mmCIF file of C-alpha atoms and ligand atoms in Angstrom:
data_model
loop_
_atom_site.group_PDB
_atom_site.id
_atom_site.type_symbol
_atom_site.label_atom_id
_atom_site.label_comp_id
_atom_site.label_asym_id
_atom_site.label_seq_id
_atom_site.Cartn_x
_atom_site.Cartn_y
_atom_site.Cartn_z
ATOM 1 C CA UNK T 1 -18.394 -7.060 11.565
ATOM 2 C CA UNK T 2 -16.891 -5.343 15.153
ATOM 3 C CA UNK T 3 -14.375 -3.480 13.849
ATOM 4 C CA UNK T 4 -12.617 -4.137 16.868
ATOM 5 C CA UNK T 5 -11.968 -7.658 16.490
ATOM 6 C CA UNK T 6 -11.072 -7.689 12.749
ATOM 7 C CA UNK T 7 -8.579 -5.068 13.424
ATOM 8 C CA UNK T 8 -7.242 -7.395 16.310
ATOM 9 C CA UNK T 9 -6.982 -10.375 14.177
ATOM 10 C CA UNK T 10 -5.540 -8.357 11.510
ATOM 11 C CA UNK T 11 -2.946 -7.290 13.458
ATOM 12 C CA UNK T 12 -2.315 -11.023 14.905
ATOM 13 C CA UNK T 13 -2.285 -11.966 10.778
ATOM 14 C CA UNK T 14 0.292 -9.223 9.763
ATOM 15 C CA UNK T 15 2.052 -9.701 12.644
ATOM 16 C CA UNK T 16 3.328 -13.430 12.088
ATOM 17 C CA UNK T 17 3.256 -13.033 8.043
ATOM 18 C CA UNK T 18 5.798 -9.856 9.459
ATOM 19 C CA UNK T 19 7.850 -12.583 11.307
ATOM 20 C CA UNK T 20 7.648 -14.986 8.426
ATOM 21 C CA UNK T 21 9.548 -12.597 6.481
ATOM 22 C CA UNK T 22 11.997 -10.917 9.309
ATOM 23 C CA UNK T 23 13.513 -14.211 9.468
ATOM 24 C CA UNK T 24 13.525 -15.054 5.763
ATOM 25 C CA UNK T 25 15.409 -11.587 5.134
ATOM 26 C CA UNK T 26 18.917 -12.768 4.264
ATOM 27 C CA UNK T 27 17.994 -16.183 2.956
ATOM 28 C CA UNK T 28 18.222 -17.201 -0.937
ATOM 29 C CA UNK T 29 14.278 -17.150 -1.920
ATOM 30 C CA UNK T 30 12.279 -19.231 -4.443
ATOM 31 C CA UNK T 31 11.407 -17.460 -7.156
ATOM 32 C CA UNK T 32 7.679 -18.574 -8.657
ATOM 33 C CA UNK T 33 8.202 -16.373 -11.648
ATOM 34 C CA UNK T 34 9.730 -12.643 -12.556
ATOM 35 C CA UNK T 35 9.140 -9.991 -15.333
ATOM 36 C CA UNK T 36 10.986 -6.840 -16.529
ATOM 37 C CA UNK T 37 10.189 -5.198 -13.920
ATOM 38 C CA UNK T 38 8.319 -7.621 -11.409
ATOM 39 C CA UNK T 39 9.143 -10.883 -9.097
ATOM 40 C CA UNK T 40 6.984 -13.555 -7.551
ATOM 41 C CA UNK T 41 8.137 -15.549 -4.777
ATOM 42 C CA UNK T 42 7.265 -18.598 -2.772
ATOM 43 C CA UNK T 43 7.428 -16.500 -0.138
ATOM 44 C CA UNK T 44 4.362 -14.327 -1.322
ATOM 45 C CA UNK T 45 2.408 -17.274 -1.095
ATOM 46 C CA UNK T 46 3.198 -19.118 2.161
ATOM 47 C CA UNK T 47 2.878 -15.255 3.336
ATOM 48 C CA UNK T 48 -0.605 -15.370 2.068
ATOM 49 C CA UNK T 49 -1.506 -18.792 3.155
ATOM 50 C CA UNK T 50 -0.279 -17.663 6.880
ATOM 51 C CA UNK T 51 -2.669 -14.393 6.655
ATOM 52 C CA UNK T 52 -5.519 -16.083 5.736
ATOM 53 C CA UNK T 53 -5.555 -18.931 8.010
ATOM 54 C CA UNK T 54 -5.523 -16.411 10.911
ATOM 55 C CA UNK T 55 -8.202 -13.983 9.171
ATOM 56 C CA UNK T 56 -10.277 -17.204 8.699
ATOM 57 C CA UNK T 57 -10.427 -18.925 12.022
ATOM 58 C CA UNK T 58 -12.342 -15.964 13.473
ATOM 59 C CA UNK T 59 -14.253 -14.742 10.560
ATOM 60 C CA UNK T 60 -14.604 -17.929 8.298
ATOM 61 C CA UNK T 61 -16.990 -16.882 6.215
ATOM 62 C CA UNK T 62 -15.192 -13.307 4.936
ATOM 63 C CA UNK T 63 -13.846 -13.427 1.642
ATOM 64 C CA UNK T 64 -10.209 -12.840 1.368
ATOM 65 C CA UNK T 65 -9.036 -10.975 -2.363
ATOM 66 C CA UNK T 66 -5.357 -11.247 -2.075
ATOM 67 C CA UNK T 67 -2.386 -10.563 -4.551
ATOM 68 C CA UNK T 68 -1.667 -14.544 -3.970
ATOM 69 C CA UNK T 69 -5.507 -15.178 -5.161
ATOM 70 C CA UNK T 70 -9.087 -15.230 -3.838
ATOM 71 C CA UNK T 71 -10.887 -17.422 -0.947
ATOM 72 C CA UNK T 72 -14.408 -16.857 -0.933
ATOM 73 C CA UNK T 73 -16.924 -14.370 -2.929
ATOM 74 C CA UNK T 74 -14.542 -11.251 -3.731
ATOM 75 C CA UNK T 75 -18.172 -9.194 -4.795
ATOM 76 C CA UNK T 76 -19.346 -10.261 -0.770
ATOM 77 C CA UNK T 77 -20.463 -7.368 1.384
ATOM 78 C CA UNK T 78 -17.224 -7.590 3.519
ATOM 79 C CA UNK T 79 -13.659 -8.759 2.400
ATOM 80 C CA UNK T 80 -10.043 -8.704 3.170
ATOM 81 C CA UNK T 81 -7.528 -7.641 0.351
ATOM 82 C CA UNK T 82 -4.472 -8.739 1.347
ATOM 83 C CA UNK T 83 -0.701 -8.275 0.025
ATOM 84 C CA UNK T 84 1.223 -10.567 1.851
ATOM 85 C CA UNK T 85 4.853 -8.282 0.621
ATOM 86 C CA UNK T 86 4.434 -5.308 -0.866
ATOM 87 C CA UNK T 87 7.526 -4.172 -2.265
ATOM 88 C CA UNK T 88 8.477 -8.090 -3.151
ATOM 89 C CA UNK T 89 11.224 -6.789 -5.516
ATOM 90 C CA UNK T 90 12.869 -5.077 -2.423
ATOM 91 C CA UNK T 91 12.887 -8.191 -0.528
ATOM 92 C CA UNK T 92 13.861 -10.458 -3.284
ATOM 93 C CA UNK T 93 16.977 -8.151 -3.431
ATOM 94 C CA UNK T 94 17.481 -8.369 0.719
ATOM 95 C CA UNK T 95 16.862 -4.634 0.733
ATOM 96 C CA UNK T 96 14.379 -3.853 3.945
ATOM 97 C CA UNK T 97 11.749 -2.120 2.456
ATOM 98 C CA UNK T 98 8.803 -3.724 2.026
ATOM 99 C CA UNK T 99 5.477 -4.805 4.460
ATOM 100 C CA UNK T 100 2.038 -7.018 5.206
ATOM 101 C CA UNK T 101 -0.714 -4.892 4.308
ATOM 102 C CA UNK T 102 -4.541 -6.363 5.335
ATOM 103 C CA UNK T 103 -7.588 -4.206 4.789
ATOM 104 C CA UNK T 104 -10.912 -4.638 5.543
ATOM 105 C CA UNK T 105 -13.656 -3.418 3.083
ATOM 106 C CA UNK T 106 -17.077 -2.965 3.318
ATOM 107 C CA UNK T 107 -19.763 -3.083 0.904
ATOM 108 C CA UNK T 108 -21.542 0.286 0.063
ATOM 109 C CA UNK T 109 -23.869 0.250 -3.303
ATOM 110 C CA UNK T 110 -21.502 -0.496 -5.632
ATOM 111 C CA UNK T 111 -18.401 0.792 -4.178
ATOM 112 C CA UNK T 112 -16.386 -0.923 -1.422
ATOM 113 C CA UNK T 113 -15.138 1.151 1.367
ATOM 114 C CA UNK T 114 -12.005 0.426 3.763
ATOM 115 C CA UNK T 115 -13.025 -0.022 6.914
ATOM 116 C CA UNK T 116 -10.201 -1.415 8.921
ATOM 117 C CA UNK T 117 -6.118 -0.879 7.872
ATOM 118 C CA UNK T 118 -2.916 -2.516 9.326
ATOM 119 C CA UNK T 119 0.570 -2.626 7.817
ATOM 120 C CA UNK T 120 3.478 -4.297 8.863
ATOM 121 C CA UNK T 121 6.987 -3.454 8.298
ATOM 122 C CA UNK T 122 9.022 -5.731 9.987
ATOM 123 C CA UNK T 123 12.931 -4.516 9.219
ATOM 124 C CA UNK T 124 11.889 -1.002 10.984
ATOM 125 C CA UNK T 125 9.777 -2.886 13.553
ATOM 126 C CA UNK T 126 6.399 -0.379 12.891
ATOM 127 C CA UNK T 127 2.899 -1.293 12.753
ATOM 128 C CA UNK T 128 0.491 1.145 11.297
ATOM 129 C CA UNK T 129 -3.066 0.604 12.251
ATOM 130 C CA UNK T 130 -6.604 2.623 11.464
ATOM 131 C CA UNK T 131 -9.956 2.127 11.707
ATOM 132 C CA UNK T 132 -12.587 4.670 9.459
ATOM 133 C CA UNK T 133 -13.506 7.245 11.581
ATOM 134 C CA UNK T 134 -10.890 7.065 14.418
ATOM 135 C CA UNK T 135 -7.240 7.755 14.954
ATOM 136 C CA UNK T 136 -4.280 6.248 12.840
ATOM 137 C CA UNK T 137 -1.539 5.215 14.756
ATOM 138 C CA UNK T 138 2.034 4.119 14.755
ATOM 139 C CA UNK T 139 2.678 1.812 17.370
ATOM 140 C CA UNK T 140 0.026 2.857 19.355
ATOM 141 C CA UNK T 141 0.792 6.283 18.589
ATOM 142 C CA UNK T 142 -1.500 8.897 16.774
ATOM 143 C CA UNK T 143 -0.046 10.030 13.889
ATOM 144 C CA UNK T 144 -0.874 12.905 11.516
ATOM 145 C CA UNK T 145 0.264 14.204 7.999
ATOM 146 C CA UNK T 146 2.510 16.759 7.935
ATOM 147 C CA UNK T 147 1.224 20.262 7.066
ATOM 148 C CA UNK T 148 3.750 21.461 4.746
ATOM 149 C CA UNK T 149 1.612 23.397 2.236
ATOM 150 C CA UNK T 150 4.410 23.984 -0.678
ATOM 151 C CA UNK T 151 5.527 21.799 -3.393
ATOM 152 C CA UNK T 152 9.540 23.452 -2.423
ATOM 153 C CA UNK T 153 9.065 22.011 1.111
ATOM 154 C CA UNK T 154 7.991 18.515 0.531
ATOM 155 C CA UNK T 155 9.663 14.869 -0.242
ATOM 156 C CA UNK T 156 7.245 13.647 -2.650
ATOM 157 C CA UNK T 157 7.203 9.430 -3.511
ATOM 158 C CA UNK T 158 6.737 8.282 -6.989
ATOM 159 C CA UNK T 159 5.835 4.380 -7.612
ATOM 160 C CA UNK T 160 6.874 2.843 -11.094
ATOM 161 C CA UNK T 161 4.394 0.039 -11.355
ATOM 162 C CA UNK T 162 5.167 -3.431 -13.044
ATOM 163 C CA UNK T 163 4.458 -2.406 -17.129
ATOM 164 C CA UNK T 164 6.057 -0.209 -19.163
ATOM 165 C CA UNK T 165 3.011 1.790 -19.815
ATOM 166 C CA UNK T 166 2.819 3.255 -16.406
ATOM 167 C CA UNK T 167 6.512 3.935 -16.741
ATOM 168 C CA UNK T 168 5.724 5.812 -19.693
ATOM 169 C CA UNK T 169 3.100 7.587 -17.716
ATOM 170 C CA UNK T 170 4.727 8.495 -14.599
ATOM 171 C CA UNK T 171 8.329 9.227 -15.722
ATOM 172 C CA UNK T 172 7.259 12.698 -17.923
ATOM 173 C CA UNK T 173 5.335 13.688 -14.022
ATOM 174 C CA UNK T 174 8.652 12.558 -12.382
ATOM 175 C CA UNK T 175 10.239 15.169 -14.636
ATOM 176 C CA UNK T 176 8.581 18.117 -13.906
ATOM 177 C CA UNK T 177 8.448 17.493 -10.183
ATOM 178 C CA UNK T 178 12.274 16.891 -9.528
ATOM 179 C CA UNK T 179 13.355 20.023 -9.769
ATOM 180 C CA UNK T 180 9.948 21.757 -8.131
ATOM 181 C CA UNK T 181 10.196 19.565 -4.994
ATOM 182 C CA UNK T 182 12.410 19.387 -1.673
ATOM 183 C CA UNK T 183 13.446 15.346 -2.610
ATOM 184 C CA UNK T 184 11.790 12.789 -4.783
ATOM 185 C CA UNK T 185 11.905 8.940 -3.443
ATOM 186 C CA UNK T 186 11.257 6.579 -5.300
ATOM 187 C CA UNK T 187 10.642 3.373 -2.993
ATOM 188 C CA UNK T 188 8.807 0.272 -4.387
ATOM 189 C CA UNK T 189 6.416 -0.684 -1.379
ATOM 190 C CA UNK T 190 3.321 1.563 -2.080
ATOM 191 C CA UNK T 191 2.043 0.521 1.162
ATOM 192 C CA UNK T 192 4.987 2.017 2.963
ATOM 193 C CA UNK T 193 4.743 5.337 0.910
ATOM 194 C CA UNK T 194 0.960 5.669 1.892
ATOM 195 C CA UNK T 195 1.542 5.244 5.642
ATOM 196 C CA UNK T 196 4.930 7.612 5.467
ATOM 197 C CA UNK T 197 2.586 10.664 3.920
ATOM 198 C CA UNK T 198 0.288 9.639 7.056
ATOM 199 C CA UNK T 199 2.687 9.913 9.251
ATOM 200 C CA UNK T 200 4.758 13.026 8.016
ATOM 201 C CA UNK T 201 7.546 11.782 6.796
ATOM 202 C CA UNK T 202 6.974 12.144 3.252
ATOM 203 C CA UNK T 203 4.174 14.397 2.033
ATOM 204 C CA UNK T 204 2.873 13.185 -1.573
ATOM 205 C CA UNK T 205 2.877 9.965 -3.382
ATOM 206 C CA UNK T 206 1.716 9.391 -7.017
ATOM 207 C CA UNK T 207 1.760 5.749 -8.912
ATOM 208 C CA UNK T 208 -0.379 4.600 -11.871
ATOM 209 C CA UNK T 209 -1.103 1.460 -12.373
ATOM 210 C CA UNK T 210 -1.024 0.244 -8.917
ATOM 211 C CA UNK T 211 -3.302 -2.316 -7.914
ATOM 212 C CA UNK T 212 -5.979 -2.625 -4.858
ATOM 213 C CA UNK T 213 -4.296 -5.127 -2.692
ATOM 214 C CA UNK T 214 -0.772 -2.778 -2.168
ATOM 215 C CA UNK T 215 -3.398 0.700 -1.435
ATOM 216 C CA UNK T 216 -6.276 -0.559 0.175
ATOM 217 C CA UNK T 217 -4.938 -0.660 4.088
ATOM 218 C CA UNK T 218 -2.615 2.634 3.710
ATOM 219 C CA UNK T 219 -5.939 4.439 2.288
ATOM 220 C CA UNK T 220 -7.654 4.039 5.245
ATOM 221 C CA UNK T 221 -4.606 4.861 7.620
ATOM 222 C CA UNK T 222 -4.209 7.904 5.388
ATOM 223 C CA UNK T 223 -7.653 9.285 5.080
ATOM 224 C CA UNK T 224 -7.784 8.712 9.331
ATOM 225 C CA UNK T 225 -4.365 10.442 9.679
ATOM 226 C CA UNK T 226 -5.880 13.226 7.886
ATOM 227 C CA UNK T 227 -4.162 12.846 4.170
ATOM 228 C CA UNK T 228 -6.253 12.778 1.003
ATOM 229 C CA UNK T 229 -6.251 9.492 -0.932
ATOM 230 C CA UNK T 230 -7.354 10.770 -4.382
ATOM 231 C CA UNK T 231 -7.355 7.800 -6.639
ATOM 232 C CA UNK T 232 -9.223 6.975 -9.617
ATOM 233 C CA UNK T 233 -9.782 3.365 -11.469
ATOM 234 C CA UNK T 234 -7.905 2.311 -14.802
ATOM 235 C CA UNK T 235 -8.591 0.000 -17.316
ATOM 236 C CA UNK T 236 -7.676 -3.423 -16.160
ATOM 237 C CA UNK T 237 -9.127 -5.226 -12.675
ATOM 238 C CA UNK T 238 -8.479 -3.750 -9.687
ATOM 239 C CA UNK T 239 -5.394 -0.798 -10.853
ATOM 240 C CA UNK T 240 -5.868 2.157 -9.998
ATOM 241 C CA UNK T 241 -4.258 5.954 -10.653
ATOM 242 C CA UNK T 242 -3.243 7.480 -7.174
ATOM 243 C CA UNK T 243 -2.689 10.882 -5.835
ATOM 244 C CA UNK T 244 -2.084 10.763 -2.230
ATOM 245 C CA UNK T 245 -0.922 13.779 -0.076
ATOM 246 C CA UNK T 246 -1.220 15.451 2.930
ATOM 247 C CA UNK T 247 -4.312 17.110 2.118
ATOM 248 C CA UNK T 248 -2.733 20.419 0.987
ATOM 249 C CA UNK T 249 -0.819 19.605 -2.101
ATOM 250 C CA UNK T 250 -3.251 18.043 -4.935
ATOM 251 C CA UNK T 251 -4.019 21.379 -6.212
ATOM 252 C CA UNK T 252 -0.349 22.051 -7.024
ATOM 253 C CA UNK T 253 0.570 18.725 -8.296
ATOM 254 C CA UNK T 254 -2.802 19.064 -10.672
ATOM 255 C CA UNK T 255 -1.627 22.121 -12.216
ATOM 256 C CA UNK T 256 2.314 20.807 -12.657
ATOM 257 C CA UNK T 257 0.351 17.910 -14.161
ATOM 258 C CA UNK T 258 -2.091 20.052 -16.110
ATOM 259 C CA UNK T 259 -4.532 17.612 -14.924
ATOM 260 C CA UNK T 260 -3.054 14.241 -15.609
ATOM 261 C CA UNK T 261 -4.876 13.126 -11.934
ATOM 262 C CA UNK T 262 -8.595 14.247 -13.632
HETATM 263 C C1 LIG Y 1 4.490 -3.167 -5.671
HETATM 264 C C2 LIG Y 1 3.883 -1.831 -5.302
HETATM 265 C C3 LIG Y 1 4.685 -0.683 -5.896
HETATM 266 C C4 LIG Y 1 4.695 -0.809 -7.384
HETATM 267 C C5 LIG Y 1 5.337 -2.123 -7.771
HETATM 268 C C6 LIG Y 1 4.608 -3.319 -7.153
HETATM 269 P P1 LIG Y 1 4.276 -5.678 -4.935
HETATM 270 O O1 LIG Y 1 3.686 -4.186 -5.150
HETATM 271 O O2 LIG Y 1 3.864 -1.710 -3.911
HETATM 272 O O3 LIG Y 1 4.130 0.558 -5.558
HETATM 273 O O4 LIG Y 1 5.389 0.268 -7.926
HETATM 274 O O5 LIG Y 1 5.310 -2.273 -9.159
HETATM 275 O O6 LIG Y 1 3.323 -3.407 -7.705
HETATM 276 O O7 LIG Y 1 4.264 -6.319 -6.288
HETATM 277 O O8 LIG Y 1 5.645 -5.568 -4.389
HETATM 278 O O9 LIG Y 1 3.304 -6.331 -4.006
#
């Protein structure tokens, strides 16, 4: 697929699924269902349905595997994973953190690679954009990680996925990095944390249990901004274990974690 175009229609897809939600901000939402620690809106789907219809009336045959569901072959050589809000418990809540985020992966052997990135926050008015093997940007602008090289110096994110195993799994790691770090944030949109470390303004971020559709696009914008996206695969379809920094701090967070990101 030209990389060019998908990233074009990409952007044209996050874009209006960006305005969809702008102007839905302040209103009461439909709620399709909630957890402990979880919400699904109507909103995530007519999100979803307004992604894909864009994505799909230039490249009508590419599967789409979205948080909302699947069109299409999700095994296919090329596919879209989509989450049409990440961070919906922010915006159920009206607080403005949360974003589109539309990759494009590519089949290679058995692993899938991502090719093409774009995420939309619409409350801050930023679109973050890569494709492998060129520049990320922000608004057009290249962006880079930051290059502080010391756990003291650096705001590191922590994401507290939707069951209470991964809570038990991150919150001992959230203890021991507190007090060894400049700031800890805890946010809710992993897709935002993975573009801030890409851009500098955080330097680390660390969830387990978070699934393919919130990392995919912020990978590849991470890994072009210069960041490491170390991640491995948990039990359960498409969740992963993620250590993402700027390149320079895994080795530190290993040993705090004596090795809990093996
Ligand atoms: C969210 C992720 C976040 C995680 C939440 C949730 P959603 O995605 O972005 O990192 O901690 O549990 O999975 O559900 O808002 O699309």
């Amino acid at each position: 697929m030209d990389s060019k175009r998908a990233l074009s229609v990409a952007v044209e897809a996050a874009m209006a699924a960006g305005n969809l939600m702008y102007r839905n901000w302040r209103t009461q939402k439909r709620v399709n269902s909630e957890a402990m620690h979880d919400i699904k809106l109507e909103l995530d789907e007519r999100c979803q349905e307004k992604i894909c219809k864009i994505l799909r009336s230039v490249f009508p045959k590419v599967a789409v595997l979205g948080e909302e569901g699947t069109v299409g072959d999700p095994l296919a050589d090329e596919r879209w994973v989509i989450d049409p809000i990440d961070g919906t418990v922010n915006f159920a809540y009206q607080i403005p953190h949360a974003c589109v985020s539309i990759a494009l992966q590519q089949r290679q052997g058995n692993e899938y690679v991502n090719c093409v990135g774009v995420v939309r926050d619409p409350f801050c008015d930023e679109l973050w954009t890569a494709v492998r093997g060129k520049a990320a940007r922000l608004n057009g602008k290249k962006i880079r990680v930051s290059q502080r090289a010391r756990l003291s110096e650096a705001v590191v994110s922590v994401g507290f996925a939707k069951y209470d195993e991964n809570l038990k799994k991150m919150l001992p790691q959230l203890e021991k990095l507190a007090p060894r770090v400049r700031k800890i944030r805890i946010m809710g949109s992993a897709a935002l944390d993975l573009v801030y470390v890409a851009c500098g303004r955080m330097d680390a971020y660390l969830e387990s249990g978070v699934r393919l559709w919130d990392i995919a696009a912020g990978a590849v914008i991470l890994e072009s901004a210069g960041g490491e996206f170390w991640h491995r695969a948990l039990p359960g379809e498409h969740t992963y274990h993620i250590v993402a920094n700027n390149g320079l701090l895994r080795p530190e967070l290993e040993r705090l974690n004596q090795g809990e990101s093996k």
